PDB file of C-alpha atoms in Angstrom:
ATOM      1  CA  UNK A   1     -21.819 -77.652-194.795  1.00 63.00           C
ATOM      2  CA  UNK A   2     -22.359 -74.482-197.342  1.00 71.00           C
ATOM      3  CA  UNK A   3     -19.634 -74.802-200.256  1.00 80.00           C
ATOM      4  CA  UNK A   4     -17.059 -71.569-199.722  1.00 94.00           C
ATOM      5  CA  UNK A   5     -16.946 -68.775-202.458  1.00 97.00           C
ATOM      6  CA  UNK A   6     -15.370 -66.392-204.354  1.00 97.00           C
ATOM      7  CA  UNK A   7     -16.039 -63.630-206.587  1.00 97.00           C
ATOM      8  CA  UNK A   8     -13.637 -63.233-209.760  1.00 96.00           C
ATOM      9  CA  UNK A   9     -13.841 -60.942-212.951  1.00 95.00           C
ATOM     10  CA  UNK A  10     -12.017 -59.487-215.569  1.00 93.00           C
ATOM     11  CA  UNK A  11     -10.821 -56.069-215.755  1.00 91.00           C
ATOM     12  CA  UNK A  12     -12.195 -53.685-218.166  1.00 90.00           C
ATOM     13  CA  UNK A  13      -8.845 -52.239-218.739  1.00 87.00           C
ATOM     14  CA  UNK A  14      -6.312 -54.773-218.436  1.00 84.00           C
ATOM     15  CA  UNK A  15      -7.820 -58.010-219.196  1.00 85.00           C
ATOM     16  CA  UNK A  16      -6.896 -59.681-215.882  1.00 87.00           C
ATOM     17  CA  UNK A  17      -8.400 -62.003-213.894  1.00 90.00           C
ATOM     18  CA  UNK A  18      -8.793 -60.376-210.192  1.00 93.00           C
ATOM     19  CA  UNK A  19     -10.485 -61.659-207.506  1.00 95.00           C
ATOM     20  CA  UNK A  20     -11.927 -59.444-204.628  1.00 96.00           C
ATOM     21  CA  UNK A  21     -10.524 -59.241-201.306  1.00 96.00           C
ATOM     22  CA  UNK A  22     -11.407 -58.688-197.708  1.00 94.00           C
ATOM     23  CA  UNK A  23     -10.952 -55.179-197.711  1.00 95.00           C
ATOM     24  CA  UNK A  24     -13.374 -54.664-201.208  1.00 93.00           C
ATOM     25  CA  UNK A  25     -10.298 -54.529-203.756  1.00 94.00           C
ATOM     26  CA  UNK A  26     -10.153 -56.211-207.181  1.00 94.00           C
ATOM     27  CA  UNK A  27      -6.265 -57.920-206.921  1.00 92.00           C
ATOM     28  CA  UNK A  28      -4.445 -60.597-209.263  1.00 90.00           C
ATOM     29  CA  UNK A  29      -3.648 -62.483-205.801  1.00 92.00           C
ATOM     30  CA  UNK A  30      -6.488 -65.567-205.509  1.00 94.00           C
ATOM     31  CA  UNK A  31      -4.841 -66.503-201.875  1.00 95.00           C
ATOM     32  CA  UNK A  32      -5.978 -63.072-200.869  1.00 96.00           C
ATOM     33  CA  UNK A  33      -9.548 -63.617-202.218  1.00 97.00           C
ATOM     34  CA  UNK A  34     -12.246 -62.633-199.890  1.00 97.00           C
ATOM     35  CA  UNK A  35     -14.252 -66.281-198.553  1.00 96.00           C
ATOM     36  CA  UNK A  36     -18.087 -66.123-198.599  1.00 95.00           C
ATOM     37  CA  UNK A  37     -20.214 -68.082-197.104  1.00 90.00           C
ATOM     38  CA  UNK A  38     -23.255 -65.267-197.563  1.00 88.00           C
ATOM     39  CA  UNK A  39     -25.193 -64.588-200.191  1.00 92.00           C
ATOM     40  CA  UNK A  40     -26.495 -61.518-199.320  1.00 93.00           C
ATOM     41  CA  UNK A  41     -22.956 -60.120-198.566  1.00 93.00           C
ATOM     42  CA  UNK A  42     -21.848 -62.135-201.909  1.00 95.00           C
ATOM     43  CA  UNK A  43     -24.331 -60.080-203.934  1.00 95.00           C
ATOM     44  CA  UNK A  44     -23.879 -56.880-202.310  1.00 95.00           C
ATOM     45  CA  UNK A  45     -20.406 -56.796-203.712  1.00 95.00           C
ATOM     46  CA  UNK A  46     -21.329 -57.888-207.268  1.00 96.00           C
ATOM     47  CA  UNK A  47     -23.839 -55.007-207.762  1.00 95.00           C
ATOM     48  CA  UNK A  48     -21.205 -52.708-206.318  1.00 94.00           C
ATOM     49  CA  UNK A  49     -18.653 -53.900-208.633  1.00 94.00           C
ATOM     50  CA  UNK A  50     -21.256 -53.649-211.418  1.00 93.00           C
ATOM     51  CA  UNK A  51     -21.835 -50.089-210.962  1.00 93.00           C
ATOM     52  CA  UNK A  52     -17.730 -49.161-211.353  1.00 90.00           C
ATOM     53  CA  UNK A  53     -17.782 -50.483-215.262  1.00 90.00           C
ATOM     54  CA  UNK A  54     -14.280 -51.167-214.165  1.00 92.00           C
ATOM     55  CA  UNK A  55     -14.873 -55.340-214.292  1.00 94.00           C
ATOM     56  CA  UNK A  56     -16.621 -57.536-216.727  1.00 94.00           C
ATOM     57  CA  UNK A  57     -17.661 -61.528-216.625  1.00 93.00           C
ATOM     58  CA  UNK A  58     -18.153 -61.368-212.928  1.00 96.00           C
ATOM     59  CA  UNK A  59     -18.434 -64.236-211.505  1.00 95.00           C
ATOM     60  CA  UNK A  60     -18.812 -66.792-208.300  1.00 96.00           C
ATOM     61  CA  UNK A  61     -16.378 -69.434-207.990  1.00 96.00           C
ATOM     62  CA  UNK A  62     -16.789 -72.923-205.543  1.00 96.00           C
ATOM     63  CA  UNK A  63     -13.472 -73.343-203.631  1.00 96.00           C
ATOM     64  CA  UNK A  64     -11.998 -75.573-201.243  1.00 94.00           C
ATOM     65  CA  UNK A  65      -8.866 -74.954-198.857  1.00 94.00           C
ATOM     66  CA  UNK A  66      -6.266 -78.070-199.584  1.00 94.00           C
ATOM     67  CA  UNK A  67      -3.133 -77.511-197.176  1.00 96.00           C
ATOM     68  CA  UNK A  68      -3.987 -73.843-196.457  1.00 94.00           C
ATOM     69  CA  UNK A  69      -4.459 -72.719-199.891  1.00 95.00           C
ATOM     70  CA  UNK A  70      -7.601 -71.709-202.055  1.00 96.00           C
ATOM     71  CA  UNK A  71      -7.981 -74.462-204.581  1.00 94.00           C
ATOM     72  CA  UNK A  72     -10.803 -73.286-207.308  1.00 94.00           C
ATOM     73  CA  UNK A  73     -13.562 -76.615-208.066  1.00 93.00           C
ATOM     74  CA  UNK A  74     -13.369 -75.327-211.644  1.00 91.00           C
ATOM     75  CA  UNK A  75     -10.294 -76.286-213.652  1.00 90.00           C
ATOM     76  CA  UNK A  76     -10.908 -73.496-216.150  1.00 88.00           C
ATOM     77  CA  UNK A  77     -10.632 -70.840-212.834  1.00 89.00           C
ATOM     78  CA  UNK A  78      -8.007 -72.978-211.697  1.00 87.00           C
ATOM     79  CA  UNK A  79      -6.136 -72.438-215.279  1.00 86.00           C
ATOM     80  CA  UNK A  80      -6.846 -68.484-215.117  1.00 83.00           C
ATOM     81  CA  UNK A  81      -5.551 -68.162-211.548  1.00 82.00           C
ATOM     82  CA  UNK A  82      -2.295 -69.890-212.506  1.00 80.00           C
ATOM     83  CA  UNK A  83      -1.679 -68.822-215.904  1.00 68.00           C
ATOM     84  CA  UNK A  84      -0.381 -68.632-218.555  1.00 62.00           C
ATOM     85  CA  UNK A  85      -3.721 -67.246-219.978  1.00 57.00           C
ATOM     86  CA  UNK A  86      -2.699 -63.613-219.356  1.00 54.00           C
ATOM     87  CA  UNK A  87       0.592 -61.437-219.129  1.00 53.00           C
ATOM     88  CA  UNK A  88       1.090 -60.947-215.571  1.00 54.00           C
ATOM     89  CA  UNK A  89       3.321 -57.969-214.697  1.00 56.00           C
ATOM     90  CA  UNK A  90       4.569 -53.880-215.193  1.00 53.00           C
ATOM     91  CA  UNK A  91       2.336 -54.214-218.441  1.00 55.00           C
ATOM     92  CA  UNK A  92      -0.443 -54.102-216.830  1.00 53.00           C
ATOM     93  CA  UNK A  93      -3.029 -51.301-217.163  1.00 55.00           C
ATOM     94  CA  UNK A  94      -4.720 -49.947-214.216  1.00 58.00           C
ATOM     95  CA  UNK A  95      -6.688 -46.654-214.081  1.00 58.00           C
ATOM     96  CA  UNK A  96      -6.436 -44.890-210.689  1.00 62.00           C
ATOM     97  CA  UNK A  97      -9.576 -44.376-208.545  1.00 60.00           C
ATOM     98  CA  UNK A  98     -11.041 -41.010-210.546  1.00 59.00           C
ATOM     99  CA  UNK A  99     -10.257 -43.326-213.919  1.00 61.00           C
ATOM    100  CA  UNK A 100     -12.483 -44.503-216.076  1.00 58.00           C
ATOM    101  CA  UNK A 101     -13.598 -46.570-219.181  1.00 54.00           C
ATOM    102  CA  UNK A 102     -15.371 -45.281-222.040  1.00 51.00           C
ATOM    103  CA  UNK A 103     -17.936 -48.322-223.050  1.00 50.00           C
TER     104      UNK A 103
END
């Protein structure tokens, strides 16, 4: 049986870890992490999310589901998932869709 994956980053912006969902959106939420199980699907999103500039270390994380949940293989994505590694909260920067980044 193929491992499952995710795809995680780092926002430009912000700093936080986000994981992409079902519906394409980078979120702070890893339950709501899109599963993949294809690689060509898998990639298509990285090189989409590589063109925004918005994200930076992107990368694709091994899980397993223990009692429902999305469990990362990788204690240091386990650690950034849970925190404390990063204020969570209303400091948060986010730039709106027409935003962007100077590099």
């Amino acid at each position: 049986m193929r491992p499952m994956e995710i795809l995680t980053a780092n926002e430009v912006v912000s700093g936080a870890a986000v994981y992409v969902d079902g519906a394409g959106r980078w979120q702070m939420d890893l339950q709501k992490a899109r599963l993949f199980s294809d690689d060509a699907a898998r990639d298509a999103v990285i090189e989409a999310a590589k063109a925004t500039g918005r994200l930076v270390s992107i990368e694709i994380e091994k899980i397993e589901i223990v009692d429902g949940k999305i469990v990362p293989n990788r204690l240091r994505e386990r650690i950034r998932a849970e925190g404390p590694t990063a204020p969570y909260g209303p400091e948060r920067q986010e730039l709106g869709e027409d935003g962007h980044v100077s590099l």
